[in-house]
Coordinates of C-alpha atoms in Angstrom, one line a residue:
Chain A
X1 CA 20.4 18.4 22.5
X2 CA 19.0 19.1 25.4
X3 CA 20.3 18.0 29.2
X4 CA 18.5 15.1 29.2
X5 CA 20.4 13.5 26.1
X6 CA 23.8 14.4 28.4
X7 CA 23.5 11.8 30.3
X8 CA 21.9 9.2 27.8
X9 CA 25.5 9.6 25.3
X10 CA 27.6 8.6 29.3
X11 CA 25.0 5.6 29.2
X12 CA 25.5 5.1 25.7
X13 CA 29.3 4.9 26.1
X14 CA 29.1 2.3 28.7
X15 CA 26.8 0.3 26.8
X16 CA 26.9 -3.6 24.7
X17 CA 24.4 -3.7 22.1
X18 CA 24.3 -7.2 19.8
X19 CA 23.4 -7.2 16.4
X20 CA 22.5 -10.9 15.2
X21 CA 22.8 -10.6 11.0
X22 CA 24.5 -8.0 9.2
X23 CA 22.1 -8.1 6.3
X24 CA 19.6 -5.7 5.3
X25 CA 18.4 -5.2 8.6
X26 CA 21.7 -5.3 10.0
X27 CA 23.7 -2.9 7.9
X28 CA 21.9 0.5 8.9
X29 CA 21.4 -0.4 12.2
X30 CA 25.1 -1.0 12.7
X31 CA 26.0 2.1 11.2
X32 CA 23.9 4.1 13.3
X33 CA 25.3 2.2 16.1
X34 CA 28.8 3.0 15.5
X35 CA 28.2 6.7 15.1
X36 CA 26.0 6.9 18.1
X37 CA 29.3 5.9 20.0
X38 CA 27.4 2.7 21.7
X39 CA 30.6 1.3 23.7
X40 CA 30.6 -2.4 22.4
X41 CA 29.2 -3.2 19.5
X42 CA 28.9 -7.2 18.7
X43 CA 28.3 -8.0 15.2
X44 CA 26.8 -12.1 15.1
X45 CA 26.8 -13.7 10.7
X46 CA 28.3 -16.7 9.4
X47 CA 27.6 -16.0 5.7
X48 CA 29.7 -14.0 3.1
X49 CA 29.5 -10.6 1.2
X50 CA 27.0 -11.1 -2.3
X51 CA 26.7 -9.0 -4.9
X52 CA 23.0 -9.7 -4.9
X53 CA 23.1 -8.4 -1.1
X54 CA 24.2 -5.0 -1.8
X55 CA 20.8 -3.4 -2.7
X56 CA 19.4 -3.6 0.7
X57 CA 23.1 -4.4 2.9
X58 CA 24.1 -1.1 2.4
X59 CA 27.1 -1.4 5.0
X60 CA 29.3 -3.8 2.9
X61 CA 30.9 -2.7 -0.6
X62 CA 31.8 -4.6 -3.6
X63 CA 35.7 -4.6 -2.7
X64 CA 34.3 -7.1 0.2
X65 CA 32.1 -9.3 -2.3
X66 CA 33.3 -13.2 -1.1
X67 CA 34.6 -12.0 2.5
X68 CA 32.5 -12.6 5.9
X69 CA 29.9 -10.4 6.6
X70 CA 30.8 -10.1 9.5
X71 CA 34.4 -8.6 8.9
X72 CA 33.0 -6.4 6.1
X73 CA 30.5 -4.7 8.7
X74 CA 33.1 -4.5 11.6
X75 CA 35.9 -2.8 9.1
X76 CA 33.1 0.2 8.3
X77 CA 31.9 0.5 12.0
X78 CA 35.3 0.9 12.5
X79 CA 36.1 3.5 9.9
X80 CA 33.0 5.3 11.1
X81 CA 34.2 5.3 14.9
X82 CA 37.5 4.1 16.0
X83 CA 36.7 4.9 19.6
X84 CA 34.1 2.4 20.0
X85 CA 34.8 -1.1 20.6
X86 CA 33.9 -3.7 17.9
X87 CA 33.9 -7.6 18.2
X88 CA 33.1 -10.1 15.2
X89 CA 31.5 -13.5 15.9
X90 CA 32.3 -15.2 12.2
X91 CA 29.8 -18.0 13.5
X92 CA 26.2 -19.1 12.8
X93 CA 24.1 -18.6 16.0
X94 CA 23.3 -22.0 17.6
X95 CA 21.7 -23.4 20.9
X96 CA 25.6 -24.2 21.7
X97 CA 26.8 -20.9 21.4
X98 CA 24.3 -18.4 21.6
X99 CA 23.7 -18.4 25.8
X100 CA 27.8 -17.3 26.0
X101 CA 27.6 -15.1 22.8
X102 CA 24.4 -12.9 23.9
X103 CA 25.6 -13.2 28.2
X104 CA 28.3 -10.6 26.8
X105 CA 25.8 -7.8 25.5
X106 CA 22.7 -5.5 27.5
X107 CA 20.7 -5.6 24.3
X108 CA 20.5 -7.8 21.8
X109 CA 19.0 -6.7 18.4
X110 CA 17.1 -9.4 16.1
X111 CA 17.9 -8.6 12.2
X112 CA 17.6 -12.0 11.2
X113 CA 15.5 -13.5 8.2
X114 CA 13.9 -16.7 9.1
X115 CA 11.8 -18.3 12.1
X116 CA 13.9 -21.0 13.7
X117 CA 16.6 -18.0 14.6
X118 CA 13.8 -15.9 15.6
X119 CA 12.4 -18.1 18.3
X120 CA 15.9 -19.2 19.3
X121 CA 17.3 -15.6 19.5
X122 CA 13.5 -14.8 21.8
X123 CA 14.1 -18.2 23.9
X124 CA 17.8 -17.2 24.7
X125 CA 16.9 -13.4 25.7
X126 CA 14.4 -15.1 27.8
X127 CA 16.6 -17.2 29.6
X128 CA 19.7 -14.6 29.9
X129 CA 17.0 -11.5 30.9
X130 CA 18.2 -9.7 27.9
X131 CA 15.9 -6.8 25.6
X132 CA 15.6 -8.2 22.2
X133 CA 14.6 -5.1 19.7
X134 CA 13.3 -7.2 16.8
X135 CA 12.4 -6.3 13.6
X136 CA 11.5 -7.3 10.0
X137 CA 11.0 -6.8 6.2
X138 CA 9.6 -8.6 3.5
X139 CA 8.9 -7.2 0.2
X140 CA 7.2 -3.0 0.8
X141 CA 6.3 -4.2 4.6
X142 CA 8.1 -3.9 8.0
X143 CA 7.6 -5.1 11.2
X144 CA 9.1 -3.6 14.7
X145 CA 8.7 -4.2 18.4
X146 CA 10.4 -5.0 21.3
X147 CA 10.3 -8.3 23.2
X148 CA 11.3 -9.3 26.6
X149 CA 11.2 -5.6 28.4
X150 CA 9.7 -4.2 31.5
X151 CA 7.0 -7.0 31.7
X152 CA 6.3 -6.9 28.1
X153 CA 5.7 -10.4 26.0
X154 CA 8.4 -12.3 24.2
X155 CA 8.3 -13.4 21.0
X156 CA 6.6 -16.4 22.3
X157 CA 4.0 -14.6 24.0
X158 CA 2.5 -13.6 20.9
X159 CA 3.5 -16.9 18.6
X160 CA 3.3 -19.6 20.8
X161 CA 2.9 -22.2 17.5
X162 CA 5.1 -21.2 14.7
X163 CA 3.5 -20.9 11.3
X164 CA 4.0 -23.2 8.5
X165 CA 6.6 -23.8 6.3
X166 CA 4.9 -22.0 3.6
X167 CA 3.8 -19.3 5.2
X168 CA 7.8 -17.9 6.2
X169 CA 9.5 -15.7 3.4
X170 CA 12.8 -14.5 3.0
X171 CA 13.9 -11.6 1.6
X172 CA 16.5 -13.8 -0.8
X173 CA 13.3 -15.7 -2.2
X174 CA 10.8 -13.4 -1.7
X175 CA 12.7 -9.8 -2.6
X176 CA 12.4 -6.7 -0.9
X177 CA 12.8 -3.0 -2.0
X178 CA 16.8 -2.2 -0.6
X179 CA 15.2 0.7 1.3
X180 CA 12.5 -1.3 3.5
X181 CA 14.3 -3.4 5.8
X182 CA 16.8 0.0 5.5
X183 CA 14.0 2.4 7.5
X184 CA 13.2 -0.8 9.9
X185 CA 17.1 -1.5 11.1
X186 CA 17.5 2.4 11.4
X187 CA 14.3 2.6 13.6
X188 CA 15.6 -0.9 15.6
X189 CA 18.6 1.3 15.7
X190 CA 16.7 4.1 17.7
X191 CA 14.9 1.5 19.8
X192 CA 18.0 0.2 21.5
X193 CA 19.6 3.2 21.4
X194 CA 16.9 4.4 23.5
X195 CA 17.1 1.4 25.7
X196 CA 20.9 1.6 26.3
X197 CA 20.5 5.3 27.0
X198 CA 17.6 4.9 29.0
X199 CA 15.3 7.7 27.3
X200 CA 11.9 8.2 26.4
X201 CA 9.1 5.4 25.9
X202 CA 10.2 1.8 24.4
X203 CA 7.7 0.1 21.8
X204 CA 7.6 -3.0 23.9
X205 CA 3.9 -4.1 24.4
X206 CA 3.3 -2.4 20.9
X207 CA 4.0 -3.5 17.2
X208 CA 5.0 -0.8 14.5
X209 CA 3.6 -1.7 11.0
X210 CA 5.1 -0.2 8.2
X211 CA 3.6 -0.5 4.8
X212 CA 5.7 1.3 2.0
X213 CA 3.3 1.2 -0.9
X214 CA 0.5 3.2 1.0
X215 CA 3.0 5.3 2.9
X216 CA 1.2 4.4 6.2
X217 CA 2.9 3.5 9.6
X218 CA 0.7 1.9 12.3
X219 CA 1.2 1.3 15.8
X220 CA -1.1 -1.2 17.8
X221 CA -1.2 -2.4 21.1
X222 CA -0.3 -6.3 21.0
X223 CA -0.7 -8.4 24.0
X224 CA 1.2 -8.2 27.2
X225 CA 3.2 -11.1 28.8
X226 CA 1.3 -14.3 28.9
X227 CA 1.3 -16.4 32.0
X228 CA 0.8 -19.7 29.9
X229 CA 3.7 -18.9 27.5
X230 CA 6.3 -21.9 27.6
X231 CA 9.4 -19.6 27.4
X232 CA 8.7 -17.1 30.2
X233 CA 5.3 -18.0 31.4
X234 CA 4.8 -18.9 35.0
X235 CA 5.4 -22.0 35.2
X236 CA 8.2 -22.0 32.1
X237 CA 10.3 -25.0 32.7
X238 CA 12.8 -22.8 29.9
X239 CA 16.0 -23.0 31.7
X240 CA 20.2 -22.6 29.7
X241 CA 20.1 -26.3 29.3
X242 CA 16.4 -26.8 28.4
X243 CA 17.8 -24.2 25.4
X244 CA 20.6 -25.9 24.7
X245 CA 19.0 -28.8 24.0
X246 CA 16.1 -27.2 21.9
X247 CA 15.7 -28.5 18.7
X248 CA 14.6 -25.4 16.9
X249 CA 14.6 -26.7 13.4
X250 CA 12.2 -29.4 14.2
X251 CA 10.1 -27.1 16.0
X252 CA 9.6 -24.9 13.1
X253 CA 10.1 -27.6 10.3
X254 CA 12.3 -24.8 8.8
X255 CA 16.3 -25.1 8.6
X256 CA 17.8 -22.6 10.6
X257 CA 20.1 -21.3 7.7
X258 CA 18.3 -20.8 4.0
X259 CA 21.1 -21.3 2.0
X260 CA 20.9 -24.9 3.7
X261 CA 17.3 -25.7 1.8
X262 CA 19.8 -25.9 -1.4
X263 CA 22.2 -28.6 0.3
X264 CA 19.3 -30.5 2.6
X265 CA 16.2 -30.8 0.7
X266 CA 13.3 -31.0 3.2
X267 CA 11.6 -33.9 0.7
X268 CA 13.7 -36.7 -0.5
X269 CA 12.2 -38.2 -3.0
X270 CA 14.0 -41.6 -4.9
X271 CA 16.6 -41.4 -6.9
X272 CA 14.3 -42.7 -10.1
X273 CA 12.2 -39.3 -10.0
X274 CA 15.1 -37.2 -10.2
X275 CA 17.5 -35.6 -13.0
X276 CA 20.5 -33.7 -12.9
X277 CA 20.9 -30.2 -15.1
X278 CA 23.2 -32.2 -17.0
X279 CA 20.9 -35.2 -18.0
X280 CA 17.8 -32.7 -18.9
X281 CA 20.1 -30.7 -21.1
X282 CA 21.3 -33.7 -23.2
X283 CA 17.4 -34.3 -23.2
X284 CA 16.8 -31.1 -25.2
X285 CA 19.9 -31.8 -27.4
X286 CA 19.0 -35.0 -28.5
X287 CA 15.4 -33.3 -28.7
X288 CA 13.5 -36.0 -26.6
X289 CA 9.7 -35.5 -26.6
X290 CA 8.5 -34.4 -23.4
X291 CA 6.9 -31.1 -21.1
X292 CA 9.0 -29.0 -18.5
X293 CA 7.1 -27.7 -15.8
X294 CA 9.0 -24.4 -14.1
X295 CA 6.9 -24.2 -10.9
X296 CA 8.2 -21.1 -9.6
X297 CA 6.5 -17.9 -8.9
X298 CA 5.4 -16.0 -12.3
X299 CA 7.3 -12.9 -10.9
X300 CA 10.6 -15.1 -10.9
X301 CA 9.7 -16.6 -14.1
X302 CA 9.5 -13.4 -16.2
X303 CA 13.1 -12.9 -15.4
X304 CA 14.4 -15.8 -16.6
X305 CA 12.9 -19.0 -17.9
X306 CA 14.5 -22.9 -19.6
X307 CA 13.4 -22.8 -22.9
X308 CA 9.8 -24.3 -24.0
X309 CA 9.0 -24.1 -20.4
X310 CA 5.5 -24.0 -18.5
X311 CA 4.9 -21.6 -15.7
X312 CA 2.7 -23.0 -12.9
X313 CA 3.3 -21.7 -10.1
X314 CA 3.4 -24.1 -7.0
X315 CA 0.6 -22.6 -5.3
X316 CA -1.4 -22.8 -8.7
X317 CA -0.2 -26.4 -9.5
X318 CA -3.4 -28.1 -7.8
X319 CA -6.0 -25.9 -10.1
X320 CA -4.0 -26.2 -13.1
X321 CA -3.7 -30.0 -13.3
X322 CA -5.8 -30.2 -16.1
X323 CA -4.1 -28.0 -18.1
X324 CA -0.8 -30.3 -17.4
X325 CA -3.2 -33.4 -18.5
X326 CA -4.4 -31.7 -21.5
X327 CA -1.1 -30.9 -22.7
X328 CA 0.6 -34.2 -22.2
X329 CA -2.4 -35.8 -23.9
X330 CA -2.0 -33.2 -27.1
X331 CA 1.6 -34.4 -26.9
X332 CA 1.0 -38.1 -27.1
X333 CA -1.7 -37.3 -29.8
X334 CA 1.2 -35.8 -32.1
X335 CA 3.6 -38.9 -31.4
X336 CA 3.5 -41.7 -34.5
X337 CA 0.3 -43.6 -33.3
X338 CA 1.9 -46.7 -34.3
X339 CA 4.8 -46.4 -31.7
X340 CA 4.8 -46.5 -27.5
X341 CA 1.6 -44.8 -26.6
X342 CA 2.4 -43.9 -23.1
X343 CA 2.5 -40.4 -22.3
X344 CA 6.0 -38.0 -22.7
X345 CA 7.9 -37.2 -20.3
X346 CA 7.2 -34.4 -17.5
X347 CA 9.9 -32.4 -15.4
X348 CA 9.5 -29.7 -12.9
X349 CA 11.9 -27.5 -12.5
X350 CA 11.7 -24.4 -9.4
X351 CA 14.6 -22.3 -8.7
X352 CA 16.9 -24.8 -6.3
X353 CA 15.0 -27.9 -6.3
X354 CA 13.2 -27.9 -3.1
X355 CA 9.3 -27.0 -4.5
X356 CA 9.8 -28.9 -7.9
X357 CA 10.7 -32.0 -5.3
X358 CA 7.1 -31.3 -3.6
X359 CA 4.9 -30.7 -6.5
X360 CA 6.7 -34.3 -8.3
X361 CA 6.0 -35.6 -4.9
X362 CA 2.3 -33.8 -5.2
X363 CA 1.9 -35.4 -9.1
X364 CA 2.9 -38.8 -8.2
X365 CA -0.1 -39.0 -5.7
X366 CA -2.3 -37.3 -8.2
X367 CA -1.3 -40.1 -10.9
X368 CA 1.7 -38.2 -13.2
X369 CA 3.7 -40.9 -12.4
X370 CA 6.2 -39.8 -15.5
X371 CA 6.9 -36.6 -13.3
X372 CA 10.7 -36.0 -12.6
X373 CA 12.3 -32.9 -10.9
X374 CA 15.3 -31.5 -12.2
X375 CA 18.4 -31.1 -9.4
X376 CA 19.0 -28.0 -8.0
X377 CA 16.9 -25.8 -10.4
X378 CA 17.9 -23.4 -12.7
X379 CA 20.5 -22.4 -10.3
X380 CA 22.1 -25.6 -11.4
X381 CA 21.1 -25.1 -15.0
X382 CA 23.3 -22.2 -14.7
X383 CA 25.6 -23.5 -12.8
X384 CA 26.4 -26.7 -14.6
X385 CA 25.1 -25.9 -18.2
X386 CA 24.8 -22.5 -19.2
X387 CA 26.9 -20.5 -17.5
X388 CA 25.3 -17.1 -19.2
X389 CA 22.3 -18.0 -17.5
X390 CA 21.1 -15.2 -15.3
X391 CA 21.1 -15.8 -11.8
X392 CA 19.4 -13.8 -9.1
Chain B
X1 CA -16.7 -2.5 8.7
X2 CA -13.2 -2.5 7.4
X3 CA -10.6 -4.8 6.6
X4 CA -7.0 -4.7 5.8
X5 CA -5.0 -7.9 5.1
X6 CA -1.2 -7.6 5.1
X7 CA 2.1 -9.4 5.5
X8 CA 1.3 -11.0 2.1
X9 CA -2.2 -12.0 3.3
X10 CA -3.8 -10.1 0.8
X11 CA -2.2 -12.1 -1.8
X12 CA -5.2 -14.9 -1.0
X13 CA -7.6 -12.3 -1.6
X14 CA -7.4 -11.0 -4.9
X15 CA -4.5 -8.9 -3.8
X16 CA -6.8 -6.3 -2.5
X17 CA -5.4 -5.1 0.6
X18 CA -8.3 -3.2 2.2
X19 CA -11.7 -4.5 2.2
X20 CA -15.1 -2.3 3.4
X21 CA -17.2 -5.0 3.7
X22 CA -20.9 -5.5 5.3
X23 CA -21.3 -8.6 6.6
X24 CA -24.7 -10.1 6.9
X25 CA -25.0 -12.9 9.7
X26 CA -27.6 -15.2 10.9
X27 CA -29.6 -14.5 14.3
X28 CA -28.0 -16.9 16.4
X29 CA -29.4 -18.1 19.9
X30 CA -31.1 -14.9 19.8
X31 CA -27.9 -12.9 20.1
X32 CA -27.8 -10.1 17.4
X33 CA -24.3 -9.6 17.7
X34 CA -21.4 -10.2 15.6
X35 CA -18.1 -11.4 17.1
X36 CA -14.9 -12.2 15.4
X37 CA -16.2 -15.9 14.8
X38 CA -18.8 -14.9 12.7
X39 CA -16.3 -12.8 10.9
X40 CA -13.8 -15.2 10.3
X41 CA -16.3 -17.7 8.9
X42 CA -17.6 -15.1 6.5
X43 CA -14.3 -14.1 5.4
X44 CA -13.6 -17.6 4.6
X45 CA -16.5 -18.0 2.8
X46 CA -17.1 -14.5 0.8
X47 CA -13.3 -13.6 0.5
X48 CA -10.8 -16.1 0.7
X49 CA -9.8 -16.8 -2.7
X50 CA -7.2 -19.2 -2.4
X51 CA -5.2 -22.0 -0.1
X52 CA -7.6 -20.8 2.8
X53 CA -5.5 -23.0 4.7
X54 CA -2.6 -20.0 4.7
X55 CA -5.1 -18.4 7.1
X56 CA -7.3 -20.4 9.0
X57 CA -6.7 -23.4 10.8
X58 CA -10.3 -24.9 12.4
X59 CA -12.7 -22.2 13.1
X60 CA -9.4 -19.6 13.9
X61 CA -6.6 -18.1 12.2
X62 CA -3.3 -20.2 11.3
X63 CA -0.9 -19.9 13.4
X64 CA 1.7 -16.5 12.6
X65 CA -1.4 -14.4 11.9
X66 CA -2.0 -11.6 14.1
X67 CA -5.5 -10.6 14.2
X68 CA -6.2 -6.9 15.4
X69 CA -9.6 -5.0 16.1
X70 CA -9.3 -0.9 16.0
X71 CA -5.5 -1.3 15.9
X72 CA -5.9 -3.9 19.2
X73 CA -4.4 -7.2 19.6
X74 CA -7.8 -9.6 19.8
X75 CA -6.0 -10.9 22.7
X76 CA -7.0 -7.9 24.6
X77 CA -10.5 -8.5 23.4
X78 CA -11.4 -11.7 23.8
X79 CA -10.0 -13.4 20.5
X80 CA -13.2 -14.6 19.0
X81 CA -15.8 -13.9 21.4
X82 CA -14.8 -10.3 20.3
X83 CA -18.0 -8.2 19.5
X84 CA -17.9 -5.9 16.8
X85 CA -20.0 -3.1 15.5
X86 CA -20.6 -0.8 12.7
X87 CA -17.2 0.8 11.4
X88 CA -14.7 -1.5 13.5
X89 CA -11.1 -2.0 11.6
X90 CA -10.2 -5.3 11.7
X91 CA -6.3 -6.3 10.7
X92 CA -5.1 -9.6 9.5
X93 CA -1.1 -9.5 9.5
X94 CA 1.5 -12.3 9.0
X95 CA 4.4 -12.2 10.9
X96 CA 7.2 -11.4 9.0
X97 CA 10.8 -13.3 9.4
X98 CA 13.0 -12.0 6.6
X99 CA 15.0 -9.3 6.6

């Protein structure tokens, strides 16, 4: 190494680095933190240890499956480098406990995977004057910069509306090649590493684009700090209680935590439109006429499908409605013509019963008014009914 | 002129990632030049395939969609007064959340 590095490792000794989410961005980065010998290394996660997780959260084992994250990732920094010092915050980040969490740290890394955390992890860095090394990956494609540094913008700066709803994917719904968010948490790794140790240039006013199929890493300039931005524009009004009061899941329309989608559906529709996993599988047994829609995406669908089901995918559904007419009308057709002549059944099923409740929702208003959604998805269906139906 | 479409933009367009394209715009005013309006509106038209409300919303891009000219935010340019000319790369990229 040579005699400038000297006095980066003293400077890396004495620093606080924070890593919010020990997932798949997390895990390498935390790794490379311990060994590096950063001083105090914070590790911020409220969710457990998955099997489906270990593909891409390469710091956690299967003897940890059902434990905290967060003590899974602190137990192998540790056995990496007992020197260092290594705290666990078992919590989910919130407005009420993120100013006091992050005031502890010099640099807080961002290896979260949904919007609402993103802007509140920006806002806070904002208010405290802490570097936020952010970074990202979704399916072969990665995203890095850094936000909040020498005059550069926050996150912000450069999204002052958040997208829609639809447009946010996570690596849980969406997938994600292990490896991808691997390379982006080791190079988030590097970035505060070169922060803390105060070397070489940061990518702050710059975004690192990293596209795995093509084998091509870009680097553009992105925009500096903007005067008008409402977190630390001029005239911000952004103050610790301003934050603590910010309601970040309305602001995004996104709740903060996915595994929440599963417990508080965004759409509520009334209790007539619905069926449990039970009630639809005593509809197949007692071999009930009607059509099952499975609305998820035809990637998901060739894993694993309900029997006799239909794949139309939720952003197809509005194209395809006539092929949903024309099959319920074949169905009717077949019925004894003497008996009810209304239409069977329809039911939509998605894979935890938050986009079947928006396209029933969708078919009502365009005149299916037999549509139903079944509870929960097939995640129910295999939790409740066939419990050798694969999960993922 | 080029075009790349990324973040799972390119998903609404055939799932073609890059795009050379030539666009062919109407004289306007007089001015002969095309700027990143002109562009957008022609992309909608000639190769948006699908739900072109996941990129556009009025006569700009959605909101979470980061436009770039020759690897340069269009912020620095002049968003869509932006001029281009003959080989300009222009990037379309969603911002990413998971990870």
């Amino acid at each position: 190494m040579s005699w400038r590095w000297g006095l980066g490792q003293a400077n890396l000794l004495k620093s606080s680095i924070l890593v919010v989410g020990a997932g798949g961005l997390g895990a390498p980065a935390l790794l490379y933190f311990a060994a590096s010998g950063v001083g105090k290394l914070g590790i911020v996660d409220h969710d457990k240890v998955e099997l489906n997780n270990m593909h891409r959260q390469i710091i956690h084992t299967e003897a940890y499956i059902g434990q905290p994250k967060v003590k899974s990732a602190a137990a192998a920094c540790r056995s990496v480098n007992s020197s260092i010092e290594v705290v666990e915050h078992q919590e989910a980040l919130r407005t009420s406990n993120a100013l006091e969490i992050f005031s502890k740290y010099d640099i807080i890394v961002d290896a979260t995977d949904n919007a609402p955390t993103r802007y509140m992890i920006s806002d806070c860095c904002v208010v405290l004057g802490k570097p936020l090394v952010s970074g990202a990956a979704v399916g072969l494609e990665g995203q890095l910069t850094i936000y909040n540094h020498n005059g550069g913008p926050c996150y912000r700066c450069l999204f002052p509306t958040p997208p829609p709803r639809t447009a946010c994917q996570s690596c849980a719904d969406a997938g994600v090649l292990g490896v991808v968010p691997g390379i982006i948490g080791c190079l988030q790794a590097l970035e505060a590493i070169k922060i803390a140790a105060s070397v070489g240039e940061p990518l702050s006013g710059r975004m690192l684009l990293f596209d795995a199929l093509s084998a091509r890493i870009r680097i553009v300039k992105i925009r500096g700090r903007s005067m008008q931005c409402e977190a630390c524009g001029e005239n911000s009004t952004f103050n610790q209680q301003y934050f603590r009061e910010f309601d970040y899941e309305k602001f995004t329309q996104t709740p903060l935590c996915v595994f929440w989608l599963s417990l508080r559906p965004i759409m509520k529709l009334i209790f007539e439109s619905r069926i449990s996993s039970k009630e639809y599988s005593e509809i197949i047994l007692n071999k009930e006429p009607h059509v099952l829609v499975d609305v998820r995406p035809a990637h998901h669908f060739k894993i694993v499908s309900l029997p006799n089901s239909l794949n139309i995918p939720f952003s197809t559904l509005e194209s395809r409605l006539p092929e949903i007419s024309s099959i319920l009308k074949k169905d009717e057709e077949e019925k004894d013509a003497v008996s009810e002549s209304s239409a069977p059944p329809l039911y939509v099923v998605c894979r935890r019963g938050n986009d079947s409740q928006r396209a029933v929702q969708y078919l009502h208003k365009m005149g299916f008014n037999s549509a139903k959604d079944i509870v929960g998805g097939v995640e129910s269906w295999a939790q409740n009914v066939d419990p050798n139906f694969p999960t993922y | 002129m080029v075009e790349t479409y990324r973040g799972g933009l390119e998903l609404l367009c055939d799932s073609k990632k890059i795009h050379n394209v030539n666009v062919e715009f109407e004289q306007q005013n007089g001015e002969d030049k095309l700027t990143m309006k002109g562009l957008l509106s022609w992309v909608r038209t000639n190769l948006i395939k699908e739900r072109p409300e996941m990129f556009m919303k009025g006569d700009t891009v959605r909101p979470g969609v980061l436009v770039l000219v020759n690897d340069c935010d269009w912020e620095l340019s002049g968003q869509l007064n932006t001029s281009l000319e003959e080989k300009d790369v222009v990037v379309f990229i969603s911002t990413l959340h998971g990870g």
